[in-house]
């Protein structure tokens, strides 16, 4: 009896130790991302908290990543490790070394996203990596801030950096730092951003070294293995609850801004066999000489994100989860571009891949279905001459309706980013010669349905100096699709309102469009798609939408066949609730 009690206590102690270690790993990555944000120079990072960090083993297995930031970036850090080691073998690395790259074809994202890796040694051998990533302010290219939306080859998107040694225990590698600075419109910001990335990776590395000292090399390794195995077990259990079968879906990109091609198509076949899930993107259109291709890491991140939306959200995100997935991304397709095809618009095909997977899994599990969403609409506002300043940002569209729920407004479904990454008004106005005159919801923009799509937004900037505007939008020609009888969300727009009051609609993808001081730049994002026949929406919900300003009286009549009087009461029309007495 005593032996049984003692064994139970030992098991409980082991479980507690494992849980402490798991949380310590996530905290180490999270602390690294916070260090980057607080140390960076770029407004986009400092005010938008757009920084990522991850802990990886020497094979690139994702152990933990910063939870407040992006899966899209963490997957890049994971995918890039084998390529890093191909170029710089672990045997050549020394304690204190730090490496950098932005090679989109070797795990990277696009040229403005710099990946930093610091090896962690155990008994003199590289066993792990601490890694960080941010979008630096500018690294050259045809348009400021990495927004070369009309690029036909990657050389227009900025300086490419193969895996290189950027710092040692003795300090920064000055030649590399000067190359980065010389190729940037904002050299001091880029150097500051890189130092911030190194500081974050070094912080995470120290935390891991402390954990190794605490648990011992073997104990730490065993703990990591147990953590990943635990995640795999939970993920396989979740997959076993999904209905077995094969589900096919697709989604299209409006245009590429360069060619006459419309509707670039991403297709997926999702196969669930009870033990694992295969996501096969065979049938996706081929890469094009325009900035609507994606690197493999971004497409993988989008597919993984969409899959995780249909399983228990509390399952940790690490290599254990990835073991259950078999993702095929055809080389030379929109989702796995080869050099020199540009990858700056990577989120467009990646979002299409995400929507395709979400659609397929919604068909498999209708009670968890989601309609298509408005996506982030990136843009840059930049100086026309030196001294250079750049405001790089995006606005979000509405999320598609969920089965049983309306879609959230203006948060844009995304594989990692959220509304928190949009810089606040005051710092933007302080750092750049512009005024943010308004940020508002667009009434009636959410796709009508039994459950309504989330609303898009309208943001108005007044330029206080001449500027170049560059845009990289989509879902502005075709609104996000509804499902099961639901209607699509309203399309968005990029607009120029001149000082004379003329309103000009810009293309979804323009580069260095001149705006004069006094002009206004207006960004309108698309709403999310609806689910279910709009005629079945509750009258109470329609009335509540009108009271909150989400729909107008005209929209209620047009979209729901409901008449609302001047007092806000429904007086006639459809709806699945009885009319008021």
Coordinates of C-alpha atoms in Angstrom, one line a residue:
X1 CA 0.0 0.0 0.0
X2 CA 2.8 2.4 0.9
X3 CA 4.6 1.6 -2.4
X4 CA 1.4 2.5 -4.4
X5 CA 1.0 5.8 -2.6
X6 CA 4.7 6.6 -3.1
X7 CA 4.4 5.7 -6.8
X8 CA 1.4 8.0 -7.2
X9 CA 3.3 10.8 -5.5
X10 CA 6.2 10.3 -7.9
X11 CA 3.9 10.4 -10.9
X12 CA 2.3 13.6 -9.6
X13 CA 5.7 15.1 -9.1
X14 CA 6.8 14.2 -12.6
X15 CA 3.6 15.7 -14.0
X16 CA 4.2 18.9 -12.1
X17 CA 7.8 19.1 -13.3
X18 CA 6.6 18.6 -16.9
X19 CA 4.0 21.3 -16.6
X20 CA 6.4 23.8 -15.1
X21 CA 8.9 23.1 -18.0
X22 CA 6.2 23.4 -20.7
X23 CA 5.2 26.8 -19.4
X24 CA 8.8 27.9 -18.9
X25 CA 9.5 27.2 -22.6
X26 CA 6.5 29.3 -23.8
X27 CA 7.4 32.1 -21.4
X28 CA 11.0 32.1 -22.7
X29 CA 9.7 32.6 -26.2
X30 CA 7.2 35.2 -25.1
X31 CA 9.8 37.1 -23.2
X32 CA 12.0 37.2 -26.3
X33 CA 9.2 38.7 -28.4
X34 CA 8.6 41.4 -25.7
X35 CA 12.3 42.3 -25.7
X36 CA 12.2 42.7 -29.4
X37 CA 9.1 45.0 -29.3
X38 CA 10.5 47.2 -26.6
X39 CA 13.9 47.4 -28.3
X40 CA 12.9 47.9 -31.9
X41 CA 13.0 51.2 -33.8
X42 CA 10.3 50.6 -36.4
X43 CA 6.9 52.1 -35.6
X44 CA 5.2 49.0 -37.1
X45 CA 6.9 46.8 -34.5
X46 CA 7.0 49.2 -31.5
X47 CA 3.4 50.3 -31.8
X48 CA 1.9 47.2 -33.4
X49 CA 3.8 44.6 -31.3
X50 CA 4.5 42.7 -34.5
X51 CA 7.4 40.4 -33.4
X52 CA 7.8 36.7 -33.1
X53 CA 10.1 34.3 -31.3
X54 CA 10.5 30.6 -31.2
X55 CA 12.5 27.8 -29.6
X56 CA 13.6 25.0 -31.9
X57 CA 15.8 22.0 -31.8
X58 CA 18.7 21.4 -34.1
X59 CA 16.5 19.7 -36.7
X60 CA 14.1 22.7 -36.8
X61 CA 11.3 21.1 -34.7
X62 CA 9.2 23.8 -33.2
X63 CA 9.3 23.4 -29.4
X64 CA 7.5 26.6 -28.4
X65 CA 6.7 30.0 -29.8
X66 CA 5.5 33.4 -28.6
X67 CA 1.8 33.2 -28.1
X68 CA 0.9 36.9 -28.6
X69 CA 2.3 37.0 -32.1
X70 CA 2.3 35.0 -35.3
X71 CA 2.1 31.4 -36.3
X72 CA 3.1 32.5 -39.8
X73 CA 6.4 33.7 -38.5
X74 CA 7.0 30.9 -36.1
X75 CA 6.6 28.4 -39.0
X76 CA 9.1 30.3 -41.0
X77 CA 11.7 30.1 -38.2
X78 CA 11.1 26.3 -38.0
X79 CA 11.3 25.7 -41.7
X80 CA 14.4 27.8 -42.1
X81 CA 16.6 25.9 -39.7
X82 CA 17.6 23.0 -42.0
X83 CA 18.4 25.5 -44.7
X84 CA 20.6 27.5 -42.3
X85 CA 22.5 24.4 -41.4
X86 CA 23.0 23.5 -45.0
X87 CA 24.8 26.7 -45.6
X88 CA 26.5 27.0 -42.2
X89 CA 27.1 23.6 -40.5
X90 CA 26.6 23.3 -36.8
X91 CA 30.3 22.3 -36.4
X92 CA 31.3 25.8 -37.6
X93 CA 29.1 27.6 -35.1
X94 CA 30.6 29.0 -31.9
X95 CA 29.0 30.2 -28.6
X96 CA 27.8 33.7 -29.0
X97 CA 27.3 33.4 -32.7
X98 CA 24.1 34.9 -34.2
X99 CA 22.9 34.3 -37.8
X100 CA 20.5 36.2 -40.0
X101 CA 18.6 35.4 -43.3
X102 CA 15.6 36.6 -45.2
X103 CA 15.7 34.1 -48.1
X104 CA 12.1 33.5 -49.0
X105 CA 13.0 30.3 -50.8
X106 CA 14.8 28.8 -47.8
X107 CA 12.1 29.1 -45.1
X108 CA 11.8 32.8 -45.1
X109 CA 8.8 35.0 -45.7
X110 CA 9.8 38.0 -47.9
X111 CA 12.8 40.3 -48.0
X112 CA 11.6 42.7 -45.2
X113 CA 11.2 39.9 -42.7
X114 CA 14.6 39.2 -41.1
X115 CA 15.0 35.9 -39.3
X116 CA 17.6 35.7 -36.5
X117 CA 19.0 32.5 -35.0
X118 CA 21.2 32.0 -32.0
X119 CA 22.5 28.5 -31.4
X120 CA 22.3 27.0 -27.9
X121 CA 25.1 24.6 -27.0
X122 CA 25.0 21.5 -24.8
X123 CA 28.4 20.1 -23.9
X124 CA 29.9 22.0 -26.8
X125 CA 27.5 20.8 -29.4
X126 CA 24.6 22.8 -31.0
X127 CA 21.3 21.2 -29.8
X128 CA 18.8 24.0 -29.9
X129 CA 18.1 27.4 -31.4
X130 CA 16.5 30.6 -30.1
X131 CA 15.0 32.6 -33.0
X132 CA 13.3 35.9 -33.6
X133 CA 11.7 37.6 -36.6
X134 CA 10.2 41.0 -37.4
X135 CA 9.3 43.0 -40.5
X136 CA 12.0 45.7 -40.5
X137 CA 11.2 49.2 -41.6
X138 CA 12.8 49.1 -45.0
X139 CA 15.4 47.1 -46.9
X140 CA 15.3 48.6 -50.3
X141 CA 13.2 47.5 -53.3
X142 CA 10.9 49.4 -55.6
X143 CA 8.7 50.7 -52.9
X144 CA 9.3 51.7 -49.3
X145 CA 8.5 49.3 -46.5
X146 CA 8.7 46.1 -48.5
X147 CA 5.5 47.0 -50.5
X148 CA 6.6 46.4 -54.0
X149 CA 3.1 45.3 -55.0
X150 CA 3.8 45.3 -58.8
X151 CA 7.1 43.4 -58.6
X152 CA 7.6 40.8 -61.3
X153 CA 10.7 39.3 -59.7
X154 CA 12.1 39.2 -56.2
X155 CA 14.9 41.6 -57.0
X156 CA 12.4 44.5 -56.9
X157 CA 11.3 43.5 -53.4
X158 CA 14.6 44.4 -51.6
X159 CA 17.9 43.1 -50.5
X160 CA 18.2 39.3 -50.2
X161 CA 20.3 37.9 -47.4
X162 CA 21.5 34.3 -47.4
X163 CA 22.3 32.8 -44.0
X164 CA 25.1 34.9 -42.7
X165 CA 26.9 35.4 -39.4
X166 CA 25.7 38.8 -38.1
X167 CA 27.1 38.8 -34.6
X168 CA 29.6 36.9 -32.4
X169 CA 30.5 36.9 -28.7
X170 CA 32.7 39.9 -29.6
X171 CA 29.8 42.0 -31.0
X172 CA 28.1 42.8 -34.3
X173 CA 29.6 42.0 -37.6
X174 CA 30.0 45.5 -38.9
X175 CA 30.2 44.7 -42.7
X176 CA 26.8 43.0 -42.7
X177 CA 25.2 45.7 -40.7
X178 CA 26.5 48.3 -43.1
X179 CA 25.2 46.4 -46.1
X180 CA 21.8 46.4 -44.5
X181 CA 22.0 50.1 -43.7
X182 CA 23.3 51.0 -47.1
X183 CA 20.3 49.3 -48.8
X184 CA 17.7 50.9 -46.6
X185 CA 15.8 54.2 -46.8
X186 CA 15.7 54.2 -43.0
X187 CA 19.2 52.9 -42.1
X188 CA 19.2 53.7 -38.4
X189 CA 15.8 52.0 -37.9
X190 CA 17.0 48.9 -39.7
X191 CA 20.2 48.7 -37.6
X192 CA 18.1 49.2 -34.4
X193 CA 15.6 46.6 -35.5
X194 CA 18.4 44.0 -36.0
X195 CA 19.9 44.8 -32.6
X196 CA 16.5 44.2 -31.1
X197 CA 16.1 40.9 -32.8
X198 CA 19.5 39.8 -31.5
X199 CA 18.6 40.9 -28.0
X200 CA 15.4 38.9 -28.1
X201 CA 17.1 35.7 -29.3
X202 CA 19.8 36.1 -26.7
X203 CA 17.2 36.5 -24.0
X204 CA 15.5 33.3 -25.1
X205 CA 18.8 31.5 -25.3
X206 CA 19.7 32.5 -21.7
X207 CA 16.4 31.2 -20.5
X208 CA 16.9 27.8 -22.2
X209 CA 20.4 27.6 -20.8
X210 CA 19.0 28.2 -17.3
X211 CA 16.5 25.5 -17.8
X212 CA 19.2 23.1 -18.9
X213 CA 21.2 23.9 -15.8
X214 CA 18.1 23.3 -13.6
X215 CA 16.9 20.0 -15.2
X216 CA 20.2 18.8 -16.6
X217 CA 20.8 18.2 -20.3
X218 CA 19.1 14.8 -20.3
X219 CA 16.2 15.9 -18.1
X220 CA 15.6 18.9 -20.4
X221 CA 15.8 16.8 -23.5
X222 CA 13.4 14.2 -22.1
X223 CA 11.1 17.0 -21.0
X224 CA 11.0 18.5 -24.5
X225 CA 10.4 15.1 -26.0
X226 CA 7.6 14.4 -23.5
X227 CA 6.0 17.7 -24.3
X228 CA 6.0 17.1 -28.0
X229 CA 4.7 13.6 -27.6
X230 CA 1.9 14.9 -25.3
X231 CA 0.8 17.4 -28.0
X232 CA 0.8 14.6 -30.6
X233 CA -1.4 12.4 -28.4
X234 CA -3.9 15.2 -27.9
X235 CA -3.9 16.1 -31.6
X236 CA -4.5 12.5 -32.7
X237 CA -7.3 12.3 -30.2
X238 CA -8.9 15.4 -31.7
X239 CA -8.4 14.1 -35.3
X240 CA -10.1 10.8 -34.3
X241 CA -13.2 12.8 -33.5
X242 CA -13.4 14.3 -37.0
X243 CA -15.5 12.5 -39.6
X244 CA -13.4 10.4 -41.9
X245 CA -13.6 11.3 -45.6
X246 CA -12.3 13.4 -48.4
X247 CA -13.3 17.0 -48.9
X248 CA -12.3 19.3 -51.8
X249 CA -12.5 23.1 -51.8
X250 CA -10.9 26.1 -53.5
X251 CA -10.6 29.9 -53.2
X252 CA -9.4 32.5 -55.6
X253 CA -7.4 35.7 -55.6
X254 CA -9.0 38.7 -57.3
X255 CA -6.0 39.7 -59.5
X256 CA -2.3 40.1 -59.4
X257 CA -2.0 43.8 -60.4
X258 CA 0.4 43.0 -63.3
X259 CA -1.1 40.5 -65.7
X260 CA -4.6 40.2 -67.2
X261 CA -5.2 37.0 -65.2
X262 CA -8.2 37.1 -62.9
X263 CA -9.1 34.5 -60.2
X264 CA -5.8 32.9 -59.4
X265 CA -7.0 29.6 -57.9
X266 CA -5.8 27.7 -54.8
X267 CA -7.3 24.2 -54.4
X268 CA -7.0 21.7 -51.6
X269 CA -8.1 18.1 -51.0
X270 CA -8.5 17.3 -47.3
X271 CA -8.4 13.7 -46.4
X272 CA -9.2 12.6 -42.8
X273 CA -8.6 9.0 -42.0
X274 CA -9.1 9.0 -38.2
X275 CA -5.4 9.0 -37.3
X276 CA -4.1 11.9 -39.4
X277 CA -5.0 14.6 -41.9
X278 CA -3.6 15.1 -45.4
X279 CA -3.8 18.6 -47.0
X280 CA -3.0 18.2 -50.7
X281 CA -2.9 21.4 -52.7
X282 CA -2.4 19.7 -56.0
X283 CA -4.6 21.6 -58.5
X284 CA -3.4 25.0 -57.3
X285 CA -2.5 27.4 -60.1
X286 CA 1.2 27.8 -61.0
X287 CA 3.4 30.6 -59.8
X288 CA 3.2 33.9 -61.7
X289 CA 5.6 36.8 -62.4
X290 CA 3.7 39.0 -60.0
X291 CA 3.7 39.5 -56.2
X292 CA 1.0 37.0 -55.5
X293 CA 3.1 33.9 -54.7
X294 CA 3.9 32.5 -51.3
X295 CA 7.0 30.9 -49.8
X296 CA 6.5 27.4 -48.5
X297 CA 6.7 28.4 -44.8
X298 CA 3.7 30.9 -45.2
X299 CA 1.5 28.4 -47.0
X300 CA 2.3 25.8 -44.4
X301 CA 1.4 28.2 -41.6
X302 CA -1.9 29.0 -43.2
X303 CA -2.8 25.3 -43.7
X304 CA -1.8 24.5 -40.1
X305 CA -3.8 27.5 -38.7
X306 CA -7.0 26.5 -40.6
X307 CA -6.7 22.9 -39.4
X308 CA -6.2 24.0 -35.8
X309 CA -9.5 26.0 -36.0
X310 CA -11.3 22.7 -36.0
X311 CA -9.7 21.1 -33.0
X312 CA -9.3 21.9 -29.3
X313 CA -7.7 25.4 -29.2
X314 CA -6.0 24.5 -25.9
X315 CA -3.7 21.9 -27.6
X316 CA -0.2 23.4 -27.7
X317 CA 1.2 24.6 -31.0
X318 CA 4.5 22.7 -31.5
X319 CA 6.0 19.9 -33.6
X320 CA 3.8 17.4 -31.9
X321 CA 0.8 18.9 -33.6
X322 CA 2.5 19.0 -37.0
X323 CA 3.3 15.2 -36.8
X324 CA -0.4 14.5 -37.4
X325 CA -0.5 16.6 -40.6
X326 CA 0.7 15.7 -44.1
X327 CA 0.8 18.9 -46.1
X328 CA 1.7 18.8 -49.9
X329 CA 2.5 22.1 -51.5
X330 CA 3.4 21.6 -55.2
X331 CA 6.8 23.2 -56.1
X332 CA 6.3 26.0 -58.6
X333 CA 2.8 26.7 -57.6
X334 CA 1.3 29.9 -56.0
X335 CA 1.9 28.3 -52.6
X336 CA 5.6 27.2 -53.1
X337 CA 7.3 29.6 -55.4
X338 CA 10.8 29.2 -56.9
X339 CA 13.4 31.9 -57.5
X340 CA 13.1 34.5 -58.9
X341 CA 9.3 34.7 -58.6
X342 CA 8.3 37.4 -56.0
X343 CA 6.9 36.5 -52.6
X344 CA 6.1 39.9 -51.1
X345 CA 2.3 39.3 -51.6
X346 CA 2.6 35.9 -49.8
X347 CA -0.4 36.4 -47.6
X348 CA -2.8 36.5 -50.6
X349 CA -2.3 32.9 -51.8
X350 CA -1.8 31.8 -48.1
X351 CA -5.1 33.3 -47.2
X352 CA -6.7 31.6 -50.1
X353 CA -5.2 28.3 -48.9
X354 CA -6.5 29.0 -45.4
X355 CA -10.0 29.7 -46.8
X356 CA -9.9 26.6 -48.9
X357 CA -9.0 24.4 -45.9
X358 CA -11.6 26.2 -43.7
X359 CA -14.3 25.5 -46.4
X360 CA -13.3 21.8 -46.8
X361 CA -13.4 21.3 -43.0
X362 CA -16.6 23.3 -42.7
X363 CA -18.1 20.7 -45.1
X364 CA -16.7 17.9 -42.9
X365 CA -17.9 19.5 -39.6
X366 CA -20.9 21.8 -40.5
X367 CA -21.6 22.6 -36.8
X368 CA -18.2 24.3 -36.7
X369 CA -18.5 26.0 -40.1
X370 CA -17.2 29.4 -40.9
X371 CA -17.9 31.6 -44.0
X372 CA -15.1 33.4 -45.8
X373 CA -13.6 36.5 -44.1
X374 CA -12.3 39.9 -45.1
X375 CA -8.5 39.9 -44.9
X376 CA -5.9 42.4 -43.9
X377 CA -5.4 45.2 -46.5
X378 CA -1.8 46.3 -46.3
X379 CA -0.6 49.7 -47.5
X380 CA 2.3 52.1 -47.1
X381 CA 2.4 55.9 -47.0
X382 CA 6.0 57.1 -47.6
X383 CA 8.0 60.2 -48.2
X384 CA 8.7 61.1 -51.8
X385 CA 12.2 62.3 -51.1
X386 CA 14.8 62.2 -48.3
X387 CA 14.7 62.4 -45.3
X388 CA 12.5 59.3 -45.6
X389 CA 9.6 58.4 -43.4
X390 CA 7.3 55.4 -43.8
X391 CA 4.0 54.5 -42.3
X392 CA 3.5 50.8 -43.0
X393 CA 0.2 49.3 -41.8
X394 CA -3.0 47.4 -42.7
X395 CA -6.6 47.4 -41.8
X396 CA -8.7 44.3 -41.2
X397 CA -12.0 43.2 -42.7
X398 CA -14.8 41.4 -41.0
X399 CA -14.6 37.8 -40.0
X400 CA -17.1 35.4 -41.7
X401 CA -20.1 34.2 -39.8
X402 CA -19.6 31.1 -37.7
X403 CA -22.3 28.4 -37.4
X404 CA -24.6 29.7 -34.7
X405 CA -22.8 33.0 -34.3
X406 CA -22.3 36.3 -36.2
X407 CA -18.8 37.1 -37.4
X408 CA -16.6 39.5 -35.3
X409 CA -16.2 42.9 -36.7
X410 CA -13.0 44.3 -38.2
X411 CA -10.6 41.7 -36.8
X412 CA -9.9 39.8 -40.0
X413 CA -9.3 36.0 -39.6
X414 CA -5.5 35.6 -39.7
X415 CA -3.0 32.9 -39.1
X416 CA -1.3 34.8 -36.3
X417 CA -2.0 38.5 -36.4
X418 CA -4.8 40.4 -34.8
X419 CA -6.2 43.9 -34.4
X420 CA -3.6 44.6 -31.7
X421 CA -1.0 44.8 -34.5
X422 CA -2.5 47.9 -36.0
X423 CA -0.5 50.9 -34.8
X424 CA -2.4 53.4 -32.6
X425 CA -3.4 56.8 -34.0
X426 CA -1.3 59.1 -31.7
X427 CA 2.1 57.5 -32.3
X428 CA 1.5 57.4 -36.1
X429 CA 0.6 61.1 -36.2
X430 CA 3.6 62.0 -34.0
X431 CA 6.1 60.1 -36.3
X432 CA 4.6 60.9 -39.7
X433 CA 3.1 64.0 -41.4
X434 CA -0.4 62.8 -41.6
X435 CA -3.7 62.9 -39.6
X436 CA -6.0 59.9 -39.0
X437 CA -9.4 61.6 -39.4
X438 CA -11.5 58.6 -38.8
X439 CA -11.7 54.9 -38.1
X440 CA -15.2 53.6 -38.4
X441 CA -17.3 50.5 -39.1
X442 CA -19.0 50.3 -42.5
X443 CA -22.7 49.6 -42.0
X444 CA -24.3 46.9 -44.1
X445 CA -20.8 45.5 -45.0
X446 CA -21.3 42.1 -43.3
X447 CA -22.7 39.4 -45.5
X448 CA -26.4 38.9 -44.8
X449 CA -27.4 35.5 -43.5
X450 CA -29.1 33.7 -40.6
X451 CA -25.8 34.6 -39.0
X452 CA -24.3 37.8 -40.3
X453 CA -20.7 38.3 -41.4
X454 CA -18.5 40.8 -39.4
X455 CA -18.3 44.4 -40.6
X456 CA -15.4 46.0 -42.4
X457 CA -13.9 49.4 -41.6
X458 CA -13.2 52.8 -43.2
X459 CA -10.0 54.6 -42.2
X460 CA -9.3 58.1 -43.5
X461 CA -5.8 59.6 -43.6
X462 CA -5.2 63.3 -44.4
X463 CA -1.7 63.8 -45.9
X464 CA 0.1 66.8 -44.5
X465 CA 3.0 66.4 -47.0
X466 CA 3.3 64.9 -50.5
X467 CA 3.6 61.1 -50.3
X468 CA 3.7 57.9 -52.3
X469 CA 0.9 55.4 -51.5
X470 CA 1.4 51.7 -52.2
X471 CA -1.4 49.2 -51.8
X472 CA -1.6 45.4 -51.8
X473 CA -5.2 44.5 -51.3
X474 CA -7.6 41.7 -52.4
X475 CA -11.3 40.7 -51.9
X476 CA -12.0 44.1 -53.3
X477 CA -13.5 42.8 -56.6
X478 CA -15.2 39.7 -55.2
X479 CA -16.5 39.9 -51.6
X480 CA -15.7 37.0 -49.1
X481 CA -18.1 34.2 -49.9
X482 CA -21.1 33.2 -47.8
X483 CA -22.2 29.6 -47.3
X484 CA -25.4 27.6 -46.9
X485 CA -27.5 30.4 -48.5
X486 CA -25.6 33.2 -46.8
X487 CA -24.5 36.2 -48.9
X488 CA -21.0 37.5 -49.5
X489 CA -19.5 40.4 -47.6
X490 CA -19.3 43.8 -49.2
X491 CA -16.1 44.5 -51.1
X492 CA -13.7 47.1 -49.8
X493 CA -11.7 49.8 -51.6
X494 CA -8.6 52.0 -51.7
X495 CA -9.7 55.6 -52.5
X496 CA -8.0 59.0 -53.1
X497 CA -10.0 62.1 -52.3
X498 CA -8.3 65.2 -53.7
X499 CA -8.2 68.6 -52.1
X500 CA -10.8 69.5 -54.8
X501 CA -13.2 66.9 -53.5
X502 CA -12.8 64.4 -56.3
X503 CA -12.9 60.7 -55.3
X504 CA -10.7 58.3 -57.3
X505 CA -10.8 54.6 -56.8
X506 CA -7.4 53.0 -56.8
X507 CA -6.6 49.5 -58.1
X508 CA -6.2 46.8 -55.4
X509 CA -2.5 46.8 -56.1
X510 CA -0.7 50.0 -56.9
X511 CA 2.9 51.1 -56.4
X512 CA 4.1 54.6 -55.5
X513 CA 0.8 56.4 -56.4
X514 CA 1.4 60.1 -55.8
X515 CA -0.8 61.9 -53.3
X516 CA -0.4 65.7 -52.8
X517 CA -0.4 67.3 -49.4
X518 CA -4.1 67.9 -48.4
X519 CA -5.3 64.7 -50.2
X520 CA -7.0 62.0 -48.2
X521 CA -6.3 58.3 -48.5
X522 CA -9.2 56.1 -47.6
X523 CA -9.0 52.4 -46.8
X524 CA -12.2 50.4 -46.8
X525 CA -12.1 46.8 -45.9
X526 CA -14.5 44.0 -46.9
X527 CA -17.1 42.4 -44.6
X528 CA -17.2 38.7 -43.8
X529 CA -19.6 36.3 -45.6
X530 CA -22.9 35.2 -44.0
X531 CA -24.2 31.7 -43.2
X532 CA -27.7 30.6 -43.9
X533 CA -30.7 32.1 -45.7
X534 CA -31.1 35.8 -44.7
X535 CA -34.8 35.4 -44.5
X536 CA -34.4 33.1 -41.5
X537 CA -32.5 35.7 -39.4
X538 CA -34.2 36.5 -36.1
X539 CA -36.1 39.8 -36.1
X540 CA -34.6 40.5 -32.7
X541 CA -31.1 40.2 -34.2
X542 CA -32.0 42.5 -37.1
X543 CA -33.5 45.1 -34.8
X544 CA -30.4 44.8 -32.6
X545 CA -28.1 45.3 -35.6
X546 CA -30.0 48.4 -36.5
X547 CA -29.8 49.9 -33.0
X548 CA -26.1 49.3 -32.9
X549 CA -25.6 50.8 -36.4
X550 CA -24.4 47.6 -38.0
X551 CA -27.2 47.8 -40.6
X552 CA -29.2 50.7 -41.9
X553 CA -32.9 50.8 -42.6
X554 CA -32.1 50.6 -46.3
X555 CA -29.9 47.6 -45.7
X556 CA -32.6 45.8 -43.6
X557 CA -35.1 46.2 -46.4
X558 CA -32.7 45.2 -49.2
X559 CA -30.9 42.3 -47.4
X560 CA -33.6 41.0 -45.1
X561 CA -36.8 42.2 -46.6
X562 CA -37.6 43.9 -43.3
X563 CA -39.1 47.4 -42.8
X564 CA -37.9 49.4 -39.9
X565 CA -39.7 52.6 -38.9
X566 CA -38.2 55.9 -37.7
X567 CA -38.4 54.7 -34.0
X568 CA -36.3 51.7 -34.9
X569 CA -39.1 49.1 -34.7
X570 CA -39.7 46.4 -37.3
X571 CA -43.1 47.0 -38.8
X572 CA -43.2 44.4 -41.6
X573 CA -41.2 41.9 -43.5
X574 CA -39.6 38.5 -43.2
X575 CA -37.6 37.1 -40.3
X576 CA -38.2 34.0 -38.3
X577 CA -39.7 35.6 -35.3
X578 CA -43.3 36.9 -35.0
X579 CA -43.8 40.6 -35.7
X580 CA -44.3 42.8 -32.7
X581 CA -47.9 43.1 -31.3

